[in-house]
């Protein structure tokens, strides 16, 4: 398959994402790309709620940090996506984590 988990997370096509994950039992659904983004980060940064819900259901880390020191929750808060912020908080995202520059998602 030429599609990868990062492209599928960005597209928000949850059916294809689910199929890809199910057909790839050895796949690390919490892997990171060259920027330190996990598939969940990419889904959240692109406003793909269903893809984010699916990945969270697979047990990915809601507190993953990218290479710039930002959490997924920080990205959702920065974008002003209240629904994704609530989803992440309900799934264990911690609002107290500080970025490399000392800011939290609340700030």
mmCIF file of C-alpha atoms in Angstrom:
data_model
loop_
_atom_site.group_PDB
_atom_site.id
_atom_site.type_symbol
_atom_site.label_atom_id
_atom_site.label_comp_id
_atom_site.label_asym_id
_atom_site.label_seq_id
_atom_site.Cartn_x
_atom_site.Cartn_y
_atom_site.Cartn_z
ATOM 1 C CA UNK A 1 0.000 0.000 0.000
ATOM 2 C CA UNK A 2 1.439 3.362 -0.978
ATOM 3 C CA UNK A 3 -0.609 5.224 1.624
ATOM 4 C CA UNK A 4 0.898 5.481 5.065
ATOM 5 C CA UNK A 5 -0.572 6.101 8.479
ATOM 6 C CA UNK A 6 0.452 9.770 8.472
ATOM 7 C CA UNK A 7 -1.295 10.515 5.179
ATOM 8 C CA UNK A 8 -4.383 8.650 6.321
ATOM 9 C CA UNK A 9 -4.458 10.519 9.642
ATOM 10 C CA UNK A 10 -4.191 13.819 7.760
ATOM 11 C CA UNK A 11 -6.952 12.877 5.318
ATOM 12 C CA UNK A 12 -9.347 11.911 8.082
ATOM 13 C CA UNK A 13 -10.566 8.898 6.106
ATOM 14 C CA UNK A 14 -11.245 6.754 9.148
ATOM 15 C CA UNK A 15 -12.372 3.737 7.130
ATOM 16 C CA UNK A 16 -9.087 3.590 5.213
ATOM 17 C CA UNK A 17 -7.126 4.339 8.383
ATOM 18 C CA UNK A 18 -8.861 1.492 10.222
ATOM 19 C CA UNK A 19 -8.287 -0.891 7.308
ATOM 20 C CA UNK A 20 -4.608 0.088 7.075
ATOM 21 C CA UNK A 21 -4.058 -0.480 10.799
ATOM 22 C CA UNK A 22 -5.941 -3.788 10.793
ATOM 23 C CA UNK A 23 -3.935 -5.049 7.809
ATOM 24 C CA UNK A 24 -0.662 -4.044 9.484
ATOM 25 C CA UNK A 25 -0.570 -5.850 12.849
ATOM 26 C CA UNK A 26 3.096 -4.951 13.431
ATOM 27 C CA UNK A 27 2.463 -1.258 12.782
ATOM 28 C CA UNK A 28 3.370 1.149 15.581
ATOM 29 C CA UNK A 29 0.341 3.469 15.566
ATOM 30 C CA UNK A 30 2.218 5.842 17.880
ATOM 31 C CA UNK A 31 5.307 6.209 15.665
ATOM 32 C CA UNK A 32 6.623 9.677 14.839
ATOM 33 C CA UNK A 33 7.662 11.293 11.580
ATOM 34 C CA UNK A 34 10.729 13.472 10.926
ATOM 35 C CA UNK A 35 9.127 16.415 12.804
ATOM 36 C CA UNK A 36 8.268 14.287 15.808
ATOM 37 C CA UNK A 37 4.566 14.262 14.908
ATOM 38 C CA UNK A 38 2.554 11.166 15.721
ATOM 39 C CA UNK A 39 -0.441 10.162 13.580
ATOM 40 C CA UNK A 40 -2.675 11.481 16.387
ATOM 41 C CA UNK A 41 -0.931 14.863 16.255
ATOM 42 C CA UNK A 42 -1.474 15.059 12.531
ATOM 43 C CA UNK A 43 -5.147 14.117 12.848
ATOM 44 C CA UNK A 44 -5.687 16.705 15.601
ATOM 45 C CA UNK A 45 -3.718 19.474 13.850
ATOM 46 C CA UNK A 46 -5.928 18.914 10.795
ATOM 47 C CA UNK A 47 -9.199 18.809 12.741
ATOM 48 C CA UNK A 48 -9.932 15.149 11.984
ATOM 49 C CA UNK A 49 -12.023 14.185 15.021
ATOM 50 C CA UNK A 50 -13.017 10.671 13.914
ATOM 51 C CA UNK A 51 -9.434 9.756 13.037
ATOM 52 C CA UNK A 52 -8.300 11.105 16.418
ATOM 53 C CA UNK A 53 -10.980 9.068 18.208
ATOM 54 C CA UNK A 54 -9.922 5.933 16.330
ATOM 55 C CA UNK A 55 -6.236 6.405 17.162
ATOM 56 C CA UNK A 56 -6.990 7.149 20.807
ATOM 57 C CA UNK A 57 -9.026 3.941 20.857
ATOM 58 C CA UNK A 58 -5.893 2.126 19.714
ATOM 59 C CA UNK A 59 -4.092 3.333 22.828
ATOM 60 C CA UNK A 60 -1.848 6.027 21.402
ATOM 61 C CA UNK A 61 -0.263 8.511 23.806
ATOM 62 C CA UNK A 62 -2.421 11.659 24.145
ATOM 63 C CA UNK A 63 0.578 13.417 25.736
ATOM 64 C CA UNK A 64 3.037 12.874 22.908
ATOM 65 C CA UNK A 65 5.444 15.776 22.355
ATOM 66 C CA UNK A 66 6.839 16.879 18.986
ATOM 67 C CA UNK A 67 10.425 17.981 18.320
ATOM 68 C CA UNK A 68 9.481 21.587 19.161
ATOM 69 C CA UNK A 69 8.234 20.551 22.604
ATOM 70 C CA UNK A 70 4.538 20.965 21.878
ATOM 71 C CA UNK A 71 1.875 18.492 22.951
ATOM 72 C CA UNK A 72 -1.145 17.422 20.968
ATOM 73 C CA UNK A 73 -3.366 19.310 23.412
ATOM 74 C CA UNK A 74 -1.370 22.490 22.777
ATOM 75 C CA UNK A 75 -2.011 22.115 19.063
ATOM 76 C CA UNK A 76 -5.748 21.640 19.538
ATOM 77 C CA UNK A 77 -5.907 24.614 21.916
ATOM 78 C CA UNK A 78 -3.875 26.809 19.552
ATOM 79 C CA UNK A 79 -6.292 26.003 16.740
ATOM 80 C CA UNK A 80 -9.245 26.771 19.019
ATOM 81 C CA UNK A 81 -10.819 23.355 18.458
ATOM 82 C CA UNK A 82 -12.881 22.979 21.642
ATOM 83 C CA UNK A 83 -14.219 19.564 20.609
ATOM 84 C CA UNK A 84 -10.758 18.101 20.149
ATOM 85 C CA UNK A 85 -9.518 19.748 23.352
ATOM 86 C CA UNK A 86 -12.365 18.081 25.274
ATOM 87 C CA UNK A 87 -11.732 14.743 23.557
ATOM 88 C CA UNK A 88 -8.038 14.828 24.442
ATOM 89 C CA UNK A 89 -8.685 15.840 28.049
ATOM 90 C CA UNK A 90 -11.261 13.054 28.400
ATOM 91 C CA UNK A 91 -8.689 10.583 27.048
ATOM 92 C CA UNK A 92 -5.925 11.550 29.466
ATOM 93 C CA UNK A 93 -4.162 14.537 27.934
ATOM 94 C CA UNK A 94 -2.472 16.589 30.637
ATOM 95 C CA UNK A 95 -2.905 20.353 30.476
ATOM 96 C CA UNK A 96 -0.027 20.906 32.924
ATOM 97 C CA UNK A 97 2.744 19.765 30.558
ATOM 98 C CA UNK A 98 5.047 22.646 29.624
ATOM 99 C CA UNK A 99 6.545 23.176 26.193
ATOM 100 C CA UNK A 100 10.275 23.764 25.798
ATOM 101 C CA UNK A 101 9.514 27.491 26.112
ATOM 102 C CA UNK A 102 7.620 27.042 29.384
ATOM 103 C CA UNK A 103 4.043 27.376 28.145
ATOM 104 C CA UNK A 104 1.133 25.012 28.826
ATOM 105 C CA UNK A 105 -1.942 24.298 26.714
ATOM 106 C CA UNK A 106 -3.969 26.645 28.915
ATOM 107 C CA UNK A 107 -1.687 29.558 28.146
#
